[in-house]
């Protein structure tokens, strides 16, 4: 059906109604000027829809339509928005698309790559529950409202660098098989990816959401988690009960609200260093299975690392509130050198298997080591205390243990739940 380069209108302004129609071959709307609504709901087009450069002055409906080949919408203008819930198509090229209303591809299925790069939408872009069997390109997309990929599945790479969202970026329960890359993006609301699954890396370097925050509670990332240079507002950052199997980067982040990683497990190096945390930093029950760093960071609120489990740990931060490492486990060296803590600091019932080094630190209020277990001697060279610490109830190496203590630098601690025996 060739409608290219034509002006399509009706005297009564009634829509062009092709709902349920079957078109054997292509529907060609290249450079068409369509002045009335176009209804293609549940239509079957065995070939392609070609609408390069077309302008649709009224709404376009593709709900439940099946396009056997490709959907070509580059540089198309939708003055009344596009509704394509349940669409089935192969390849889609909608680069440079412009819309003055919502663009909806909810529950759509695409069997090949989809390109929406540089789309400018004066409304929401919704891709909820959609399935992309190839790559999805959202580079430099601009929306005046929500951009949602909630519950969508992307079996290729998701590229969304430099997106600009005047609303929330919703990624809840999104599943991405390859990398998900959102570098240099601006979001006026909240970026949420609760219970999302990323089989590759999750990259949000230089994300600006100064009026909102970041929420990835319960998410799983099999590769690198990157929030370098993050700028987040009063809603702060929440990444609780997550599983992060690569390196984690929050270096140079500037976060106004609270930051919580409570209950999260990280297996790669975790970099929380050289960052500014304007609220509390909550690391309660976090498992850092590799090295973790906070040195050079400033925490304006409190640090709560109660029950956290550290491998090699470097603190060396400035905290203007209180600090709690109660019940924490340190399996290797713990560097608290050059730290400055304004409020009370507690290490009650903590266990240090590697040398804890508090050299040249300043504790400006009280500090507690009640029932703290030191399996090797702590170091306090040049440390200054506002209140002298009481070590009466702390546990230190015994004189009779000198044979073990001579090897304390390589001491291995095996906890009962990690022991195994064969033979």
PDB file of C-alpha atoms in Angstrom, residues 60-322:
ATOM      1  CA  UNK A  60      -1.483   6.865  15.724  1.00  0.00           C
ATOM      2  CA  UNK A  61      -2.533   3.458  17.051  1.00  0.00           C
ATOM      3  CA  UNK A  62      -0.602   0.235  16.506  1.00  0.00           C
ATOM      4  CA  UNK A  63      -2.030  -1.694  19.457  1.00  0.00           C
ATOM      5  CA  UNK A  64      -1.681  -5.424  18.897  1.00  0.00           C
ATOM      6  CA  UNK A  65      -0.443  -4.961  15.336  1.00  0.00           C
ATOM      7  CA  UNK A  66       1.906  -7.509  13.780  1.00  0.00           C
ATOM      8  CA  UNK A  67       4.605  -6.245  11.425  1.00  0.00           C
ATOM      9  CA  UNK A  68       6.382  -9.141   9.772  1.00  0.00           C
ATOM     10  CA  UNK A  69       9.565  -7.264   8.941  1.00  0.00           C
ATOM     11  CA  UNK A  70      10.685  -3.823  10.038  1.00  0.00           C
ATOM     12  CA  UNK A  71       9.128  -0.678  11.465  1.00  0.00           C
ATOM     13  CA  UNK A  72      10.938   2.335  10.031  1.00  0.00           C
ATOM     14  CA  UNK A  73      10.142   5.620  11.761  1.00  0.00           C
ATOM     15  CA  UNK A  74      13.287   7.795  11.513  1.00  0.00           C
ATOM     16  CA  UNK A  75      12.655  11.529  11.818  1.00  0.00           C
ATOM     17  CA  UNK A  76       8.902  10.949  12.110  1.00  0.00           C
ATOM     18  CA  UNK A  77       6.744  13.502  13.933  1.00  0.00           C
ATOM     19  CA  UNK A  78       3.797  12.351  16.059  1.00  0.00           C
ATOM     20  CA  UNK A  79       1.834  15.431  17.103  1.00  0.00           C
ATOM     21  CA  UNK A  80      -0.736  13.290  18.904  1.00  0.00           C
ATOM     22  CA  UNK A  81       1.499  10.575  20.322  1.00  0.00           C
ATOM     23  CA  UNK A  82       1.883   6.891  19.459  1.00  0.00           C
ATOM     24  CA  UNK A  83       0.106   3.962  21.110  1.00  0.00           C
ATOM     25  CA  UNK A  84       1.720   0.604  20.234  1.00  0.00           C
ATOM     26  CA  UNK A  85       0.965  -1.643  23.212  1.00  0.00           C
ATOM     27  CA  UNK A  86       1.358  -5.295  22.274  1.00  0.00           C
ATOM     28  CA  UNK A  87       3.006  -4.551  18.929  1.00  0.00           C
ATOM     29  CA  UNK A  88       4.979  -7.395  17.326  1.00  0.00           C
ATOM     30  CA  UNK A  89       7.742  -6.478  14.913  1.00  0.00           C
ATOM     31  CA  UNK A  90      11.238  -7.397  13.840  1.00  0.00           C
ATOM     32  CA  UNK A  91      13.652  -4.482  13.491  1.00  0.00           C
ATOM     33  CA  UNK A  92      12.649  -0.923  14.474  1.00  0.00           C
ATOM     34  CA  UNK A  93      14.457   2.265  13.518  1.00  0.00           C
ATOM     35  CA  UNK A  94      12.916   5.322  15.194  1.00  0.00           C
ATOM     36  CA  UNK A  95      16.023   7.497  15.434  1.00  0.00           C
ATOM     37  CA  UNK A  96      15.207  11.176  15.624  1.00  0.00           C
ATOM     38  CA  UNK A  97      11.523  10.532  16.310  1.00  0.00           C
ATOM     39  CA  UNK A  98       9.609  13.548  17.669  1.00  0.00           C
ATOM     40  CA  UNK A  99       6.354  13.297  19.606  1.00  0.00           C
ATOM     41  CA  UNK A 100       4.053  15.828  21.278  1.00  0.00           C
ATOM     42  CA  UNK A 101       2.421  13.223  23.441  1.00  0.00           C
ATOM     43  CA  UNK A 102       3.174   9.857  25.020  1.00  0.00           C
ATOM     44  CA  UNK A 103       4.926   7.103  23.091  1.00  0.00           C
ATOM     45  CA  UNK A 104       3.906   3.679  24.382  1.00  0.00           C
ATOM     46  CA  UNK A 105       5.397   0.298  23.455  1.00  0.00           C
ATOM     47  CA  UNK A 106       4.213  -1.594  26.537  1.00  0.00           C
ATOM     48  CA  UNK A 107       4.318  -5.408  26.159  1.00  0.00           C
ATOM     49  CA  UNK A 108       5.686  -5.027  22.621  1.00  0.00           C
ATOM     50  CA  UNK A 109       7.957  -7.699  21.154  1.00  0.00           C
ATOM     51  CA  UNK A 110      10.866  -6.994  18.827  1.00  0.00           C
ATOM     52  CA  UNK A 111      12.839  -9.881  17.368  1.00  0.00           C
ATOM     53  CA  UNK A 112      15.771  -7.775  16.142  1.00  0.00           C
ATOM     54  CA  UNK A 113      17.519  -4.542  17.207  1.00  0.00           C
ATOM     55  CA  UNK A 114      15.571  -1.412  18.169  1.00  0.00           C
ATOM     56  CA  UNK A 115      16.931   2.118  17.706  1.00  0.00           C
ATOM     57  CA  UNK A 116      15.277   5.107  19.404  1.00  0.00           C
ATOM     58  CA  UNK A 117      18.381   7.280  19.631  1.00  0.00           C
ATOM     59  CA  UNK A 118      17.833  11.072  19.702  1.00  0.00           C
ATOM     60  CA  UNK A 119      14.070  10.717  20.081  1.00  0.00           C
ATOM     61  CA  UNK A 120      12.488  13.848  21.603  1.00  0.00           C
ATOM     62  CA  UNK A 121       9.192  13.141  23.354  1.00  0.00           C
ATOM     63  CA  UNK A 122       7.044  15.815  24.958  1.00  0.00           C
ATOM     64  CA  UNK A 123       5.473  13.253  27.255  1.00  0.00           C
ATOM     65  CA  UNK A 124       6.301   9.800  28.590  1.00  0.00           C
ATOM     66  CA  UNK A 125       8.195   7.013  26.850  1.00  0.00           C
ATOM     67  CA  UNK A 126       6.905   3.682  28.108  1.00  0.00           C
ATOM     68  CA  UNK A 127       8.547   0.361  27.219  1.00  0.00           C
ATOM     69  CA  UNK A 128       7.151  -1.572  30.162  1.00  0.00           C
ATOM     70  CA  UNK A 129       7.045  -5.379  29.880  1.00  0.00           C
ATOM     71  CA  UNK A 130       8.455  -5.127  26.351  1.00  0.00           C
ATOM     72  CA  UNK A 131      10.794  -7.810  24.992  1.00  0.00           C
ATOM     73  CA  UNK A 132      13.825  -6.882  22.908  1.00  0.00           C
ATOM     74  CA  UNK A 133      15.568  -9.917  21.453  1.00  0.00           C
ATOM     75  CA  UNK A 134      18.440  -7.779  20.161  1.00  0.00           C
ATOM     76  CA  UNK A 135      20.082  -4.527  21.237  1.00  0.00           C
ATOM     77  CA  UNK A 136      18.134  -1.476  22.427  1.00  0.00           C
ATOM     78  CA  UNK A 137      19.580   1.968  21.684  1.00  0.00           C
ATOM     79  CA  UNK A 138      18.144   4.917  23.640  1.00  0.00           C
ATOM     80  CA  UNK A 139      21.147   7.212  23.238  1.00  0.00           C
ATOM     81  CA  UNK A 140      20.321  10.903  23.840  1.00  0.00           C
ATOM     82  CA  UNK A 141      16.586  10.284  24.218  1.00  0.00           C
ATOM     83  CA  UNK A 142      14.728  13.227  25.784  1.00  0.00           C
ATOM     84  CA  UNK A 143      11.386  12.881  27.554  1.00  0.00           C
ATOM     85  CA  UNK A 144       9.200  15.445  29.297  1.00  0.00           C
ATOM     86  CA  UNK A 145       7.874  12.800  31.700  1.00  0.00           C
ATOM     87  CA  UNK A 146       8.672   9.259  32.809  1.00  0.00           C
ATOM     88  CA  UNK A 147      10.938   6.940  30.852  1.00  0.00           C
ATOM     89  CA  UNK A 148       9.998   3.403  31.869  1.00  0.00           C
ATOM     90  CA  UNK A 149      11.588   0.049  31.134  1.00  0.00           C
ATOM     91  CA  UNK A 150       9.952  -1.623  34.130  1.00  0.00           C
ATOM     92  CA  UNK A 151       9.686  -5.415  33.751  1.00  0.00           C
ATOM     93  CA  UNK A 152      11.170  -5.241  30.249  1.00  0.00           C
ATOM     94  CA  UNK A 153      13.621  -7.818  28.879  1.00  0.00           C
ATOM     95  CA  UNK A 154      16.619  -6.824  26.759  1.00  0.00           C
ATOM     96  CA  UNK A 155      18.561  -9.799  25.426  1.00  0.00           C
ATOM     97  CA  UNK A 156      21.263  -7.655  23.849  1.00  0.00           C
ATOM     98  CA  UNK A 157      23.100  -4.522  24.929  1.00  0.00           C
ATOM     99  CA  UNK A 158      21.120  -1.610  26.385  1.00  0.00           C
ATOM    100  CA  UNK A 159      22.738   1.702  25.411  1.00  0.00           C
ATOM    101  CA  UNK A 160      21.200   4.810  26.938  1.00  0.00           C
ATOM    102  CA  UNK A 161      24.013   7.332  27.206  1.00  0.00           C
ATOM    103  CA  UNK A 162      23.076  11.000  27.651  1.00  0.00           C
ATOM    104  CA  UNK A 163      19.361  10.446  28.194  1.00  0.00           C
ATOM    105  CA  UNK A 164      17.454  13.409  29.633  1.00  0.00           C
ATOM    106  CA  UNK A 165      14.346  12.512  31.638  1.00  0.00           C
ATOM    107  CA  UNK A 166      12.091  15.175  33.158  1.00  0.00           C
ATOM    108  CA  UNK A 167      10.597  12.673  35.572  1.00  0.00           C
ATOM    109  CA  UNK A 168      11.529   9.226  36.890  1.00  0.00           C
ATOM    110  CA  UNK A 169      13.687   6.671  35.112  1.00  0.00           C
ATOM    111  CA  UNK A 170      11.965   3.396  35.974  1.00  0.00           C
ATOM    112  CA  UNK A 171      13.977   0.185  35.603  1.00  0.00           C
ATOM    113  CA  UNK A 172      12.235  -1.948  38.240  1.00  0.00           C
ATOM    114  CA  UNK A 173      12.499  -5.683  37.447  1.00  0.00           C
ATOM    115  CA  UNK A 174      14.254  -4.939  34.177  1.00  0.00           C
ATOM    116  CA  UNK A 175      16.324  -7.885  32.869  1.00  0.00           C
ATOM    117  CA  UNK A 176      19.337  -7.168  30.640  1.00  0.00           C
ATOM    118  CA  UNK A 177      21.473  -9.986  29.251  1.00  0.00           C
ATOM    119  CA  UNK A 178      24.345  -7.759  28.120  1.00  0.00           C
ATOM    120  CA  UNK A 179      25.702  -4.433  29.368  1.00  0.00           C
ATOM    121  CA  UNK A 180      23.395  -1.608  30.458  1.00  0.00           C
ATOM    122  CA  UNK A 181      25.062   1.773  29.909  1.00  0.00           C
ATOM    123  CA  UNK A 182      23.550   5.118  30.993  1.00  0.00           C
ATOM    124  CA  UNK A 183      26.624   7.380  31.170  1.00  0.00           C
ATOM    125  CA  UNK A 184      26.191  11.190  31.348  1.00  0.00           C
ATOM    126  CA  UNK A 185      22.427  11.081  31.914  1.00  0.00           C
ATOM    127  CA  UNK A 186      20.199  13.670  33.608  1.00  0.00           C
ATOM    128  CA  UNK A 187      17.070  12.622  35.507  1.00  0.00           C
ATOM    129  CA  UNK A 188      14.912  15.126  37.366  1.00  0.00           C
ATOM    130  CA  UNK A 189      13.231  12.465  39.510  1.00  0.00           C
ATOM    131  CA  UNK A 190      14.356   9.095  40.833  1.00  0.00           C
ATOM    132  CA  UNK A 191      16.280   6.340  39.066  1.00  0.00           C
ATOM    133  CA  UNK A 192      14.809   3.072  40.314  1.00  0.00           C
ATOM    134  CA  UNK A 193      15.884  -0.461  39.455  1.00  0.00           C
ATOM    135  CA  UNK A 194      14.400  -2.495  42.282  1.00  0.00           C
ATOM    136  CA  UNK A 195      14.866  -6.244  41.780  1.00  0.00           C
ATOM    137  CA  UNK A 196      16.423  -5.668  38.353  1.00  0.00           C
ATOM    138  CA  UNK A 197      18.778  -8.265  36.866  1.00  0.00           C
ATOM    139  CA  UNK A 198      21.881  -7.238  34.918  1.00  0.00           C
ATOM    140  CA  UNK A 199      23.888 -10.154  33.519  1.00  0.00           C
ATOM    141  CA  UNK A 200      26.580  -7.736  32.388  1.00  0.00           C
ATOM    142  CA  UNK A 201      27.658  -4.410  33.862  1.00  0.00           C
ATOM    143  CA  UNK A 202      25.457  -1.553  35.102  1.00  0.00           C
ATOM    144  CA  UNK A 203      27.064   1.765  34.178  1.00  0.00           C
ATOM    145  CA  UNK A 204      25.751   5.126  35.341  1.00  0.00           C
ATOM    146  CA  UNK A 205      28.916   7.240  35.406  1.00  0.00           C
ATOM    147  CA  UNK A 206      28.198  10.983  35.642  1.00  0.00           C
ATOM    148  CA  UNK A 207      24.510  10.526  36.484  1.00  0.00           C
ATOM    149  CA  UNK A 208      22.808  13.746  37.596  1.00  0.00           C
ATOM    150  CA  UNK A 209      19.612  13.402  39.614  1.00  0.00           C
ATOM    151  CA  UNK A 210      20.076  16.316  41.978  1.00  0.00           C
ATOM    152  CA  UNK A 211      16.359  16.612  42.793  1.00  0.00           C
ATOM    153  CA  UNK A 212      15.803  12.884  43.257  1.00  0.00           C
ATOM    154  CA  UNK A 213      17.758   9.777  44.149  1.00  0.00           C
ATOM    155  CA  UNK A 214      18.806   6.259  43.178  1.00  0.00           C
ATOM    156  CA  UNK A 215      17.021   3.059  44.256  1.00  0.00           C
ATOM    157  CA  UNK A 216      18.311  -0.398  43.289  1.00  0.00           C
ATOM    158  CA  UNK A 217      17.127  -2.482  46.245  1.00  0.00           C
ATOM    159  CA  UNK A 218      17.307  -6.222  45.598  1.00  0.00           C
ATOM    160  CA  UNK A 219      19.060  -5.872  42.247  1.00  0.00           C
ATOM    161  CA  UNK A 220      21.659  -8.280  40.873  1.00  0.00           C
ATOM    162  CA  UNK A 221      24.629  -7.144  38.788  1.00  0.00           C
ATOM    163  CA  UNK A 222      27.016  -9.787  37.419  1.00  0.00           C
ATOM    164  CA  UNK A 223      29.540  -7.233  36.143  1.00  0.00           C
ATOM    165  CA  UNK A 224      30.798  -3.814  37.156  1.00  0.00           C
ATOM    166  CA  UNK A 225      28.477  -1.415  39.011  1.00  0.00           C
ATOM    167  CA  UNK A 226      29.497   2.125  38.116  1.00  0.00           C
ATOM    168  CA  UNK A 227      28.163   5.316  39.713  1.00  0.00           C
ATOM    169  CA  UNK A 228      31.324   7.406  39.339  1.00  0.00           C
ATOM    170  CA  UNK A 229      30.648  11.151  39.712  1.00  0.00           C
ATOM    171  CA  UNK A 230      27.058  10.478  40.780  1.00  0.00           C
ATOM    172  CA  UNK A 231      25.079  13.536  41.813  1.00  0.00           C
ATOM    173  CA  UNK A 232      22.003  12.606  43.879  1.00  0.00           C
ATOM    174  CA  UNK A 233      19.545  14.728  45.832  1.00  0.00           C
ATOM    175  CA  UNK A 234      17.689  14.444  49.128  1.00  0.00           C
ATOM    176  CA  UNK A 235      16.317  10.986  48.301  1.00  0.00           C
ATOM    177  CA  UNK A 236      19.868   9.687  48.417  1.00  0.00           C
ATOM    178  CA  UNK A 237      20.942   6.208  47.336  1.00  0.00           C
ATOM    179  CA  UNK A 238      19.372   2.906  48.337  1.00  0.00           C
ATOM    180  CA  UNK A 239      20.932  -0.367  47.166  1.00  0.00           C
ATOM    181  CA  UNK A 240      19.880  -2.752  49.919  1.00  0.00           C
ATOM    182  CA  UNK A 241      19.909  -6.564  49.763  1.00  0.00           C
ATOM    183  CA  UNK A 242      21.626  -6.408  46.378  1.00  0.00           C
ATOM    184  CA  UNK A 243      24.177  -8.817  44.901  1.00  0.00           C
ATOM    185  CA  UNK A 244      27.025  -7.052  43.109  1.00  0.00           C
ATOM    186  CA  UNK A 245      29.478  -9.512  41.569  1.00  0.00           C
ATOM    187  CA  UNK A 246      31.916  -7.081  39.983  1.00  0.00           C
ATOM    188  CA  UNK A 247      33.702  -3.937  41.078  1.00  0.00           C
ATOM    189  CA  UNK A 248      31.526  -1.241  42.640  1.00  0.00           C
ATOM    190  CA  UNK A 249      32.341   2.429  42.058  1.00  0.00           C
ATOM    191  CA  UNK A 250      30.898   5.452  43.860  1.00  0.00           C
ATOM    192  CA  UNK A 251      34.129   7.425  43.653  1.00  0.00           C
ATOM    193  CA  UNK A 252      33.642  11.228  43.552  1.00  0.00           C
ATOM    194  CA  UNK A 253      29.904  10.856  44.201  1.00  0.00           C
ATOM    195  CA  UNK A 254      28.065  13.788  45.777  1.00  0.00           C
ATOM    196  CA  UNK A 255      24.947  12.534  47.555  1.00  0.00           C
ATOM    197  CA  UNK A 256      22.752  14.902  49.573  1.00  0.00           C
ATOM    198  CA  UNK A 257      20.547  12.339  51.319  1.00  0.00           C
ATOM    199  CA  UNK A 258      21.263   9.044  53.065  1.00  0.00           C
ATOM    200  CA  UNK A 259      23.165   6.246  51.347  1.00  0.00           C
ATOM    201  CA  UNK A 260      22.366   2.672  52.305  1.00  0.00           C
ATOM    202  CA  UNK A 261      23.831  -0.619  51.121  1.00  0.00           C
ATOM    203  CA  UNK A 262      22.373  -2.578  54.047  1.00  0.00           C
ATOM    204  CA  UNK A 263      22.345  -6.330  53.511  1.00  0.00           C
ATOM    205  CA  UNK A 264      24.173  -6.115  50.178  1.00  0.00           C
ATOM    206  CA  UNK A 265      26.950  -8.516  49.100  1.00  0.00           C
ATOM    207  CA  UNK A 266      29.825  -7.333  46.926  1.00  0.00           C
ATOM    208  CA  UNK A 267      32.486  -9.653  45.507  1.00  0.00           C
ATOM    209  CA  UNK A 268      34.731  -7.163  43.722  1.00  0.00           C
ATOM    210  CA  UNK A 269      36.624  -4.155  45.007  1.00  0.00           C
ATOM    211  CA  UNK A 270      34.139  -1.636  46.430  1.00  0.00           C
ATOM    212  CA  UNK A 271      35.095   2.022  46.040  1.00  0.00           C
ATOM    213  CA  UNK A 272      33.210   4.455  48.263  1.00  0.00           C
ATOM    214  CA  UNK A 273      36.265   6.680  48.428  1.00  0.00           C
ATOM    215  CA  UNK A 274      36.752  10.385  47.643  1.00  0.00           C
ATOM    216  CA  UNK A 275      32.991  10.902  47.846  1.00  0.00           C
ATOM    217  CA  UNK A 276      30.708  13.253  49.770  1.00  0.00           C
ATOM    218  CA  UNK A 277      27.817  11.699  51.678  1.00  0.00           C
ATOM    219  CA  UNK A 278      25.527  14.477  52.889  1.00  0.00           C
ATOM    220  CA  UNK A 279      23.430  12.203  55.110  1.00  0.00           C
ATOM    221  CA  UNK A 280      24.030   8.887  56.843  1.00  0.00           C
ATOM    222  CA  UNK A 281      26.098   6.090  55.307  1.00  0.00           C
ATOM    223  CA  UNK A 282      24.486   2.758  56.201  1.00  0.00           C
ATOM    224  CA  UNK A 283      26.566  -0.383  55.685  1.00  0.00           C
ATOM    225  CA  UNK A 284      24.666  -2.553  58.140  1.00  0.00           C
ATOM    226  CA  UNK A 285      25.160  -6.310  57.519  1.00  0.00           C
ATOM    227  CA  UNK A 286      27.006  -5.684  54.248  1.00  0.00           C
ATOM    228  CA  UNK A 287      29.366  -8.450  53.089  1.00  0.00           C
ATOM    229  CA  UNK A 288      32.456  -7.085  51.377  1.00  0.00           C
ATOM    230  CA  UNK A 289      34.106 -10.235  50.021  1.00  0.00           C
ATOM    231  CA  UNK A 290      36.969  -8.291  48.493  1.00  0.00           C
ATOM    232  CA  UNK A 291      38.734  -5.039  49.322  1.00  0.00           C
ATOM    233  CA  UNK A 292      36.647  -1.986  50.224  1.00  0.00           C
ATOM    234  CA  UNK A 293      37.609   1.663  50.481  1.00  0.00           C
ATOM    235  CA  UNK A 294      36.230   4.811  52.084  1.00  0.00           C
ATOM    236  CA  UNK A 295      39.423   6.831  52.315  1.00  0.00           C
ATOM    237  CA  UNK A 296      39.179  10.493  51.420  1.00  0.00           C
ATOM    238  CA  UNK A 297      35.397  10.559  51.799  1.00  0.00           C
ATOM    239  CA  UNK A 298      33.375  12.918  53.971  1.00  0.00           C
ATOM    240  CA  UNK A 299      30.237  11.708  55.733  1.00  0.00           C
ATOM    241  CA  UNK A 300      28.133  14.543  57.146  1.00  0.00           C
ATOM    242  CA  UNK A 301      25.840  12.209  59.065  1.00  0.00           C
ATOM    243  CA  UNK A 302      26.476   8.892  60.818  1.00  0.00           C
ATOM    244  CA  UNK A 303      28.184   5.710  59.644  1.00  0.00           C
ATOM    245  CA  UNK A 304      26.337   2.535  60.620  1.00  0.00           C
ATOM    246  CA  UNK A 305      28.364  -0.566  59.749  1.00  0.00           C
ATOM    247  CA  UNK A 306      26.845  -2.760  62.457  1.00  0.00           C
ATOM    248  CA  UNK A 307      27.315  -6.438  61.670  1.00  0.00           C
ATOM    249  CA  UNK A 308      29.218  -5.741  58.460  1.00  0.00           C
ATOM    250  CA  UNK A 309      31.795  -8.247  57.208  1.00  0.00           C
ATOM    251  CA  UNK A 310      34.990  -6.798  55.743  1.00  0.00           C
ATOM    252  CA  UNK A 311      37.943  -8.326  53.972  1.00  0.00           C
ATOM    253  CA  UNK A 312      40.766  -5.782  53.520  1.00  0.00           C
ATOM    254  CA  UNK A 313      39.237  -2.428  54.541  1.00  0.00           C
ATOM    255  CA  UNK A 314      40.494   1.131  54.312  1.00  0.00           C
ATOM    256  CA  UNK A 315      38.382   3.677  56.176  1.00  0.00           C
ATOM    257  CA  UNK A 316      40.508   6.851  56.577  1.00  0.00           C
ATOM    258  CA  UNK A 317      37.428   9.086  56.239  1.00  0.00           C
ATOM    259  CA  UNK A 318      36.018  12.191  57.909  1.00  0.00           C
ATOM    260  CA  UNK A 319      32.741  11.659  59.765  1.00  0.00           C
ATOM    261  CA  UNK A 320      30.828  14.552  61.310  1.00  0.00           C
ATOM    262  CA  UNK A 321      28.419  12.243  63.114  1.00  0.00           C
ATOM    263  CA  UNK A 322      28.717   8.962  64.984  1.00  0.00           C
TER     264      UNK A 322
END
